[in-house]
Tab-separated table of C-alpha atoms and ligand atoms in Angstrom:
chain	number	residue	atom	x	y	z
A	1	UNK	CA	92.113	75.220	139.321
A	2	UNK	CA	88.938	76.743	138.722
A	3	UNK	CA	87.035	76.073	135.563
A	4	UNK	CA	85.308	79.101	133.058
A	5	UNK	CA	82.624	78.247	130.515
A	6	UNK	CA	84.653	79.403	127.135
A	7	UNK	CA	81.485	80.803	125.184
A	8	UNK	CA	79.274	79.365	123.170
A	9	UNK	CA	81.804	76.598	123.213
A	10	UNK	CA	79.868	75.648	126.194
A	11	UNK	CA	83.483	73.999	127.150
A	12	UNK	CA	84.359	74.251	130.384
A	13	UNK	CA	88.407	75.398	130.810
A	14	UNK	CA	90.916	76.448	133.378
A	15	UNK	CA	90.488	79.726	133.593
A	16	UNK	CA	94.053	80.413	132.888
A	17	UNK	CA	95.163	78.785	129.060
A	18	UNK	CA	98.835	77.447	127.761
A	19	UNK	CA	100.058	79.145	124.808
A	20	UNK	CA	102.682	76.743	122.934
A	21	UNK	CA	104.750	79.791	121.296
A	22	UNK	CA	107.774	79.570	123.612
A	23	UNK	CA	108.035	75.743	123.747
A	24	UNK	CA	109.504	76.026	120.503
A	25	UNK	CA	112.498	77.527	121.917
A	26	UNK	CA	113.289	74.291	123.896
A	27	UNK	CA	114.992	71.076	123.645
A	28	UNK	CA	111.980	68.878	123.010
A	29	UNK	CA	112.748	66.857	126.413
A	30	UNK	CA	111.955	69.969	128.260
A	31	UNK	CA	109.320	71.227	126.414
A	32	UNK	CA	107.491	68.289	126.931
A	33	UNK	CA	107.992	68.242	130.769
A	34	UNK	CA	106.618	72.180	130.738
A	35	UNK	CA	103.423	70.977	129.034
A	36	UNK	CA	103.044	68.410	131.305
A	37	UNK	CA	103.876	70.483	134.311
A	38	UNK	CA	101.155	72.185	133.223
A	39	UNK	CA	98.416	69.945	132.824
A	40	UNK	CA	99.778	69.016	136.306
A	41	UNK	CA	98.751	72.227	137.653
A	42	UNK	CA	95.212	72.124	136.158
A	43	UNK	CA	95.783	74.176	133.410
A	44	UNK	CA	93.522	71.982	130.367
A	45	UNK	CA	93.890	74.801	127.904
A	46	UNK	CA	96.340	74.430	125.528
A	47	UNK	CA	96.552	76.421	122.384
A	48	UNK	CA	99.210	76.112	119.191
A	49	UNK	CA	99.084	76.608	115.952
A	50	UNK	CA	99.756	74.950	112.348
A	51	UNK	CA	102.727	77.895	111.997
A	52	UNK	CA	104.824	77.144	115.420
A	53	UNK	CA	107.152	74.285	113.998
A	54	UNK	CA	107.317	72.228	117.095
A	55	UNK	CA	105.169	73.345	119.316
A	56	UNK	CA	102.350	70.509	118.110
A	57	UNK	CA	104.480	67.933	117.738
A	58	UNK	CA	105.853	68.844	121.699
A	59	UNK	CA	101.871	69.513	123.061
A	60	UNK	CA	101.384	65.802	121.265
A	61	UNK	CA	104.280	64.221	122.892
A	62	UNK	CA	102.993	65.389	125.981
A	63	UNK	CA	99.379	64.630	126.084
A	64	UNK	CA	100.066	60.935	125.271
A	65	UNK	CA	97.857	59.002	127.479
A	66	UNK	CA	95.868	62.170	128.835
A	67	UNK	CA	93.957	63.213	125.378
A	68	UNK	CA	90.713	63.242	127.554
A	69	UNK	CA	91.602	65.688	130.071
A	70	UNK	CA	92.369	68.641	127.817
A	71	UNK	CA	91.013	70.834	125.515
A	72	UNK	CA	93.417	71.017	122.355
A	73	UNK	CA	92.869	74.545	120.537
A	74	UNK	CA	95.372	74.795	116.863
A	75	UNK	CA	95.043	77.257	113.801
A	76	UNK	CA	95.409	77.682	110.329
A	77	UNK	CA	96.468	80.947	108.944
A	78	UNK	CA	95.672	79.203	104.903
A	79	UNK	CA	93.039	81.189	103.121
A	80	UNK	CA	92.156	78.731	100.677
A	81	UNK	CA	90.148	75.458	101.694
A	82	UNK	CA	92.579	73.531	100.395
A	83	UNK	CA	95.189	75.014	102.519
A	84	UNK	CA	92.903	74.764	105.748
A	85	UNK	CA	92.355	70.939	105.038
A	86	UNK	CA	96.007	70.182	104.371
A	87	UNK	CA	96.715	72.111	107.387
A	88	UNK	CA	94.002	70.106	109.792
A	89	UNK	CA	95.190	66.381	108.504
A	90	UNK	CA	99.142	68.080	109.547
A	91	UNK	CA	97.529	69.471	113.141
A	92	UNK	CA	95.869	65.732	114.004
A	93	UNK	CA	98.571	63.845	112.692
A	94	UNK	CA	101.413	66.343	114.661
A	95	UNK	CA	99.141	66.483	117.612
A	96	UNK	CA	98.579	62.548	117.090
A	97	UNK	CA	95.076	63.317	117.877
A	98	UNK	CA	91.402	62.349	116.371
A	99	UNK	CA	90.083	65.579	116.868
A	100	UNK	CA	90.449	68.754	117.874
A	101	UNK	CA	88.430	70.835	119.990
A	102	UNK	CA	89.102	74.397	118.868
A	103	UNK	CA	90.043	75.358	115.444
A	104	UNK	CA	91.102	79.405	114.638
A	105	UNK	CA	91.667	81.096	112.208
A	106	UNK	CA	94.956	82.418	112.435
A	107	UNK	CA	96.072	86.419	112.502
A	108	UNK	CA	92.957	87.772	110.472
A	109	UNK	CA	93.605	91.355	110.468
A	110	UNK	CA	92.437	92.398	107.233
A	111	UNK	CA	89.268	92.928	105.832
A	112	UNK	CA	90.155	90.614	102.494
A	113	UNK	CA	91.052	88.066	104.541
A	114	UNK	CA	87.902	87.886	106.606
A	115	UNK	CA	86.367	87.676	103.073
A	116	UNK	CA	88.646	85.121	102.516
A	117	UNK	CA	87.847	83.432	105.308
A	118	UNK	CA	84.110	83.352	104.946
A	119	UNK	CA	83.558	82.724	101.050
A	120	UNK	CA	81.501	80.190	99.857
A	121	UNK	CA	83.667	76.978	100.108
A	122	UNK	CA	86.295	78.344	101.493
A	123	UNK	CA	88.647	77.975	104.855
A	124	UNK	CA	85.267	77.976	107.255
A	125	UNK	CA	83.434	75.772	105.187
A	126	UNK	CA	86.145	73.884	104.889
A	127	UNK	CA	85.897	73.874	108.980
A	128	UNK	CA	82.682	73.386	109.270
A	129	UNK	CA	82.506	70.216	107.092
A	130	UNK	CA	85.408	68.642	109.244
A	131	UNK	CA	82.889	69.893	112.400
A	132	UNK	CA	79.975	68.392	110.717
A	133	UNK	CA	82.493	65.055	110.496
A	134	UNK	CA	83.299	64.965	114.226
A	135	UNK	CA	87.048	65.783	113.439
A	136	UNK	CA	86.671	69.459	114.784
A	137	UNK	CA	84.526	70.032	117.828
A	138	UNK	CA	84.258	74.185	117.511
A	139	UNK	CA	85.596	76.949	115.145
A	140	UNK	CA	87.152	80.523	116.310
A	141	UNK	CA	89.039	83.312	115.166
A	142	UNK	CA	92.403	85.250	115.951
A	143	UNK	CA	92.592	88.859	114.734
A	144	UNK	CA	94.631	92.026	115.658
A	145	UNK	CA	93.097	94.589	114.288
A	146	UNK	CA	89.860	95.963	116.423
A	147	UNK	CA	87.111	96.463	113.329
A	148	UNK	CA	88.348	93.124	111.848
A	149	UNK	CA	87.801	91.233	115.065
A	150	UNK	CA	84.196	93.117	115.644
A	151	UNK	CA	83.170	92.241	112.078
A	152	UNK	CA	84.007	88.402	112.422
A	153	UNK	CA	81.949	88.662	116.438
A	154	UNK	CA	78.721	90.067	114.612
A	155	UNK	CA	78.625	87.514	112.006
A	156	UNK	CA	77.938	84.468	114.511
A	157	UNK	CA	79.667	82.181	112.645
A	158	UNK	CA	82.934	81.808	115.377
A	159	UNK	CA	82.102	80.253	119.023
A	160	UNK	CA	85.650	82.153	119.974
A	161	UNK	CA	87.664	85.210	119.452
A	162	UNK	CA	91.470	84.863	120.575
A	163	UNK	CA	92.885	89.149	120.890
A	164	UNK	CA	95.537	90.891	122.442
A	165	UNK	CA	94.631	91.988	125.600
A	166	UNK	CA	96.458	93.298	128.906
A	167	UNK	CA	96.755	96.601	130.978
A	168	UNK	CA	98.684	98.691	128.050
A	169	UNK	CA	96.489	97.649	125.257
A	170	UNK	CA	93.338	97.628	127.334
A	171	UNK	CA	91.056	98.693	124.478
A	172	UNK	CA	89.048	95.536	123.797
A	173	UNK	CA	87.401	96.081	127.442
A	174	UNK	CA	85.458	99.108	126.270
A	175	UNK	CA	83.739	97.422	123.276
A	176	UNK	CA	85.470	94.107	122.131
A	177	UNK	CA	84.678	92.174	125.078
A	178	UNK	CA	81.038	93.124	125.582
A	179	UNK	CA	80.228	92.262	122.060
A	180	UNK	CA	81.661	89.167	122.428
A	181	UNK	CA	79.211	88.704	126.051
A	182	UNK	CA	76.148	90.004	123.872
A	183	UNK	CA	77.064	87.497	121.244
A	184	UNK	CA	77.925	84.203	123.581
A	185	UNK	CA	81.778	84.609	121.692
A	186	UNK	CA	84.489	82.956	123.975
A	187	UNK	CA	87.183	85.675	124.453
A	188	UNK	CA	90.493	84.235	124.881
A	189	UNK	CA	93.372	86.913	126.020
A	190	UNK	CA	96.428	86.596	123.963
A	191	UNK	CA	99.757	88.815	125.249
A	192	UNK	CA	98.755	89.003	128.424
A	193	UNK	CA	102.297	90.214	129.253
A	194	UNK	CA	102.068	92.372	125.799
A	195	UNK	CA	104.487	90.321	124.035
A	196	UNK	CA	106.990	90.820	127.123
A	197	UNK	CA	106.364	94.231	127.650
A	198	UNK	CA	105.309	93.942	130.642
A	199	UNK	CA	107.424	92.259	133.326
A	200	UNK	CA	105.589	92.470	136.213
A	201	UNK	CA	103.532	89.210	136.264
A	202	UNK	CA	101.397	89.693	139.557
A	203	UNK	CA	99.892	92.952	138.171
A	204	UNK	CA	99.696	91.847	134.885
A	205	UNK	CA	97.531	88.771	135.555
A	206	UNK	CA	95.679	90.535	138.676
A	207	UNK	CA	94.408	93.197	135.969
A	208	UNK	CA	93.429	90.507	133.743
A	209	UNK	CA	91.423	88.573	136.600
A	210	UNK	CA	89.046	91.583	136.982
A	211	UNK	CA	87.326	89.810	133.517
A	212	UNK	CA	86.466	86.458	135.234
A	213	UNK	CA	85.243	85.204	131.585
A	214	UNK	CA	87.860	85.480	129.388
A	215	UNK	CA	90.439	83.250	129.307
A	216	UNK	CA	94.020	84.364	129.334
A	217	UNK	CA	96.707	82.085	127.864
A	218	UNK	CA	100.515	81.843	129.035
A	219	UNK	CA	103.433	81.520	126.868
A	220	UNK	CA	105.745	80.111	129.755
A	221	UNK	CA	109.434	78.373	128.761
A	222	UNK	CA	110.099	77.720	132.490
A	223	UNK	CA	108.027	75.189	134.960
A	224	UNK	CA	108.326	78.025	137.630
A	225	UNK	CA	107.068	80.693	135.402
A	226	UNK	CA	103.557	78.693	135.628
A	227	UNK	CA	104.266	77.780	139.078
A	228	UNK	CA	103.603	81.619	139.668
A	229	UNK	CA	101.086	82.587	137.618
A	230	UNK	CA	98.943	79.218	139.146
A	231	UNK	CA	99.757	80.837	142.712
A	232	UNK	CA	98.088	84.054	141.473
A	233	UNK	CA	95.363	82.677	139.939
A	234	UNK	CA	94.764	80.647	143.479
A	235	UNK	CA	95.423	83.091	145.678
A	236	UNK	CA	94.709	86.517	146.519
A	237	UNK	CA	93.559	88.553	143.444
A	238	UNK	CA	92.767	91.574	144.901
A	239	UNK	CA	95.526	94.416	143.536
A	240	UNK	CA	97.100	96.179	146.203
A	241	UNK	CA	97.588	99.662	146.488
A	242	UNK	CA	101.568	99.214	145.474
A	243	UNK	CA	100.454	96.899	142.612
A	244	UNK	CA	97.722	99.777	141.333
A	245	UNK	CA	99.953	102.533	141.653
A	246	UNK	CA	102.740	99.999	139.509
A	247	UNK	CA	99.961	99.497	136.375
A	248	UNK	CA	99.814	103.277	136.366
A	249	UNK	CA	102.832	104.109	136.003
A	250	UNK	CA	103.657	101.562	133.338
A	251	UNK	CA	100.505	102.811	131.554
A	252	UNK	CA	102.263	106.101	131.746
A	253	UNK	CA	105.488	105.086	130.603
A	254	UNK	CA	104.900	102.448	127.906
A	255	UNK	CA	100.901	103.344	126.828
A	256	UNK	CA	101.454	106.699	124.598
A	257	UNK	CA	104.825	104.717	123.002
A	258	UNK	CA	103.345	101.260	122.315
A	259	UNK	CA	102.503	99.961	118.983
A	260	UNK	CA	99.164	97.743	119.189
A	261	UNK	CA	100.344	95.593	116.274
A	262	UNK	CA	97.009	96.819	114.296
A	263	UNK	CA	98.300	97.493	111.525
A	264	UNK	CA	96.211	100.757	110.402
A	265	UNK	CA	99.797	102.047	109.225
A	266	UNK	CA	99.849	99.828	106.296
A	267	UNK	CA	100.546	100.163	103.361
A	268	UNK	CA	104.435	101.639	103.996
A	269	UNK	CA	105.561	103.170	100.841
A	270	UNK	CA	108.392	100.440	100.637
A	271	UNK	CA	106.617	97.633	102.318
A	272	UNK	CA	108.250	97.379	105.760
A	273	UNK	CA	106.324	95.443	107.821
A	274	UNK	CA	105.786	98.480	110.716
A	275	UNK	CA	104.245	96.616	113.935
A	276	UNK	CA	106.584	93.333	113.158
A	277	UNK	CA	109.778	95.767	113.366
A	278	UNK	CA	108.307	97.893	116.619
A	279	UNK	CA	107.575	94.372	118.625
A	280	UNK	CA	110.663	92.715	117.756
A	281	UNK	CA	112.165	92.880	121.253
A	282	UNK	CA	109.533	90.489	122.275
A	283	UNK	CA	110.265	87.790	119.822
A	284	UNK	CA	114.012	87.840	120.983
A	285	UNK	CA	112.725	86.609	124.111
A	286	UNK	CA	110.589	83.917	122.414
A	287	UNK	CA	112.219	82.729	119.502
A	288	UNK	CA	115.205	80.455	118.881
A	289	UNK	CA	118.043	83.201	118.074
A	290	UNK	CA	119.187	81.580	114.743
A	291	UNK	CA	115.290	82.066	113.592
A	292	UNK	CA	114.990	85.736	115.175
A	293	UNK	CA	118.406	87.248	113.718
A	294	UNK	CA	118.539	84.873	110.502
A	295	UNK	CA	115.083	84.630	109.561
A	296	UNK	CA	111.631	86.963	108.932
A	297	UNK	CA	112.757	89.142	111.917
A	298	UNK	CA	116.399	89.916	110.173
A	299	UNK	CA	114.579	90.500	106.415
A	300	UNK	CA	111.955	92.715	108.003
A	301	UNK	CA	114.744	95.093	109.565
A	302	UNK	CA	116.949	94.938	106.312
A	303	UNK	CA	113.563	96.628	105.009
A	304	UNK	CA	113.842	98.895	107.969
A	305	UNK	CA	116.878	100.093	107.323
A	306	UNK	CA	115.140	101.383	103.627
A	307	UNK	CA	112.635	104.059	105.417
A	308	UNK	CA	112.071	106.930	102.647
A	309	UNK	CA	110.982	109.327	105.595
A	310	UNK	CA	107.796	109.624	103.850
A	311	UNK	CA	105.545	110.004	107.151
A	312	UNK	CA	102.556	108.497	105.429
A	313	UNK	CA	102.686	105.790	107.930
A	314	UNK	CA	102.343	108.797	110.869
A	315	UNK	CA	98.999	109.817	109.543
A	316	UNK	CA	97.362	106.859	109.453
A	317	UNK	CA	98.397	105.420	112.889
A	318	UNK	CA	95.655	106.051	115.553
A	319	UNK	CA	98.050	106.076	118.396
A	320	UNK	CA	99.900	108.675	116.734
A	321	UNK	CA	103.568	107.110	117.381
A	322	UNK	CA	106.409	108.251	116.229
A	323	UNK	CA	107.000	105.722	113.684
A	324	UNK	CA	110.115	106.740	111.674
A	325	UNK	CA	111.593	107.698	114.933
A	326	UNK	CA	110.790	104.174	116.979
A	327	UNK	CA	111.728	102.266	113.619
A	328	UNK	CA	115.316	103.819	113.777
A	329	UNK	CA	115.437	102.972	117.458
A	330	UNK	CA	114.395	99.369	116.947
A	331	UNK	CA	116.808	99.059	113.789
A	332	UNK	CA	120.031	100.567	115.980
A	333	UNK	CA	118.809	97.816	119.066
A	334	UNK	CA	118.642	95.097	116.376
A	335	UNK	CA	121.801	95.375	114.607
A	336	UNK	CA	123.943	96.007	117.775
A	337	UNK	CA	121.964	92.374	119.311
A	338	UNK	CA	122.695	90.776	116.155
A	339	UNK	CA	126.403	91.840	116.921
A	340	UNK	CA	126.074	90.620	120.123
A	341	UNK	CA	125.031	87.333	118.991
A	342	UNK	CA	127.305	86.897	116.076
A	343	UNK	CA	130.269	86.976	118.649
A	344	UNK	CA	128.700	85.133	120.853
A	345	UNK	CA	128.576	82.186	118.039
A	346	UNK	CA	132.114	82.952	117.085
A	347	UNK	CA	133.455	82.192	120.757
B	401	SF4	S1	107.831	106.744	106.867
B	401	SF4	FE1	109.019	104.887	106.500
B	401	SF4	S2	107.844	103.335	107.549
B	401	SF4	FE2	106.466	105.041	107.289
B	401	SF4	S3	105.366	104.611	105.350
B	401	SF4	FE3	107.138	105.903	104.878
B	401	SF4	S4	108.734	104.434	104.330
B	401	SF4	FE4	107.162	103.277	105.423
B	402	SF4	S1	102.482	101.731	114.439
B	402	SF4	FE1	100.461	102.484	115.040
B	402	SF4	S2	99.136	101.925	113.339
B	402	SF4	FE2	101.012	100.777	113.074
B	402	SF4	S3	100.566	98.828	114.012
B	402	SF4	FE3	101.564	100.077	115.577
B	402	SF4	S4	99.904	101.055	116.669
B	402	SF4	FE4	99.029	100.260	114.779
């Protein structure tokens, strides 16, 4: 597979990355052979995070013997340096690594927590001390939130920035991404599918190959999934005609009713955790069903199910959705799932 210079970073990657979120869905055997299928294929990317139970433990398992040939990317989402170092001695010792070669902060999205982040002996001085100790080879970021993500680019002090990007929630390729050029940042395309969104794999990752330096990573489950996706990335990338007229008519249906998980609707008057409840669908498909109907998932739509119909929410969301209206929908989908499932348990 063909390599891409991430950044700064100066590392040189396949220019498609693994993303260990779904892994943790699988028996361990299996996740383990997916990993590997995927080195296999080329792919030396592989990204996890302090806050995906297994999925270290599984990328560890399976880079036993191979440490060399990959890059290993992992995150903290502490705020505290204490947090970030117990969280890097977990990582190495999960990963059963000596180092790691990319360490993020995880899901910084607001403003206090890129203060956080940065404060005098905080989580990136924490960071940078392990970097300065060989234990960390470069620092990035993860954000959601568009001004967030441009603040941490402009201060110089992350090699990487890891952001949704994909067809429907295309915005970082009118700003984002050439700040991140200007300033040597490593882009790395998270949801390239939008969370699951989007189903059409060919069109989704032929859109993304028209940016030959980011780097898009792949939640996959299945060995074929990636078998795919590698065949793309190989072959052909020119979009057909079919295949354009496709991404525009999914921009039309899904791009005016799609919530970009920014989070500008915050605060809600009774603390329901808006973009969490509007992308659930996509963590049915990626989380073990005991965590998604029994766990954060279940407590945020109990919350849900408490909407005042104050609207406040509505004002501040730049997309202008129809919150209150797409939060009943999602609520009426969940609880008729959850149904689904408990029956499904009780058979
Ligand atoms: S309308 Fe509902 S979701 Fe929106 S801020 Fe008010 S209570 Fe929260
Ligand atoms: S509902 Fe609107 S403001 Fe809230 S996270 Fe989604 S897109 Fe952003």
């Amino acid at each position: 597979m063909e390599k891409m210079r991430l950044g700064k970073t100066d590392m040189m990657v396949s220019s498609i990355g693994f993303g260990g979120i779904p892994i943790q869905r699988l028996s361990e055997d299996e996740a383990v052979k997916v990993v590997q299928r995927c080195i296999d294929l080329g792919i030396t990317f592989l990204d996890t995070a302090n806050g995906y139970t297994t999925s270290e433990e599984r990328i560890g398992k399976a880079i036993k013997g191979r440490r060399e040939g990959v890059v290993i990317a992992t995150k903290s989402g502490a705020r505290d340096r204490k947090g970030v170092e117990e969280h890097l001695k977990l990582s190495l010792k999960r990963l059963g690594v000596d180092y790691i070669d990319l360490y993020q902060f995880h899901g910084v999205s607001k403003a206090e927590h890129l203060k956080m982040v940065l404060e005098e002996d905080g989580p990136l001085a924490a960071a940078e001390a392990a970097q300065k100790a060989g234990v960390i080879k470069h620092i990035g970021i993860t954000s959601h939130s568009m001004d967030i993500a441009k603040e941490a680019v402009k201060t110089d002090r992350f090699e990487t920035l890891m952001f949704p990007f994909n067809f429907i929630t295309s915005e970082p390729a009118k700003e984002l991404i050439p700040l991140c050029r200007e300033h040597d940042v490593g882009f790395i395309a998270m949801k390239p599918l939008a969370g699951g969104m989007l189903d059409n794999i060919p069109v989704a990752f032929k859109y993304l190959l028209w940016f030959p330096d980011i780097l898009p990573l792949v939640g996959i489950e299945k060995a074929y999934e990636i078998e795919e996706i590698v065949r793309l990335v190989e072959g052909p990338q020119k979009m057909n005609a079919a295949e354009e007229g496709e991404m525009k008519r999914l921009i039309d249906e899904l791009g005016t009713r799609f919530c970009r998980r920014c989070d500008y609707c915050q605060p809600c008057t009774v603390d329901i955790p808006i973009s969490l409840v509007m992308t659930s669908r996509s963590f049915l498909k990626r989380m073990p069903p005991e965590r998604f109907f029994g766990g954060m998932v279940d407590d945020a739509m109990d919350k849900a199910a408490g909407c005042v119909d104050c609207g406040e929410c509505e004002e501040r969301c730049p997309y202008d959705l129809p919150i209150r209206e797409m939060i009943a929908e999602h609520v009426a989908w969940f609880q008729e799932e959850k149904k689904k499932y408990g029956e499904q348990v009780k058979a």
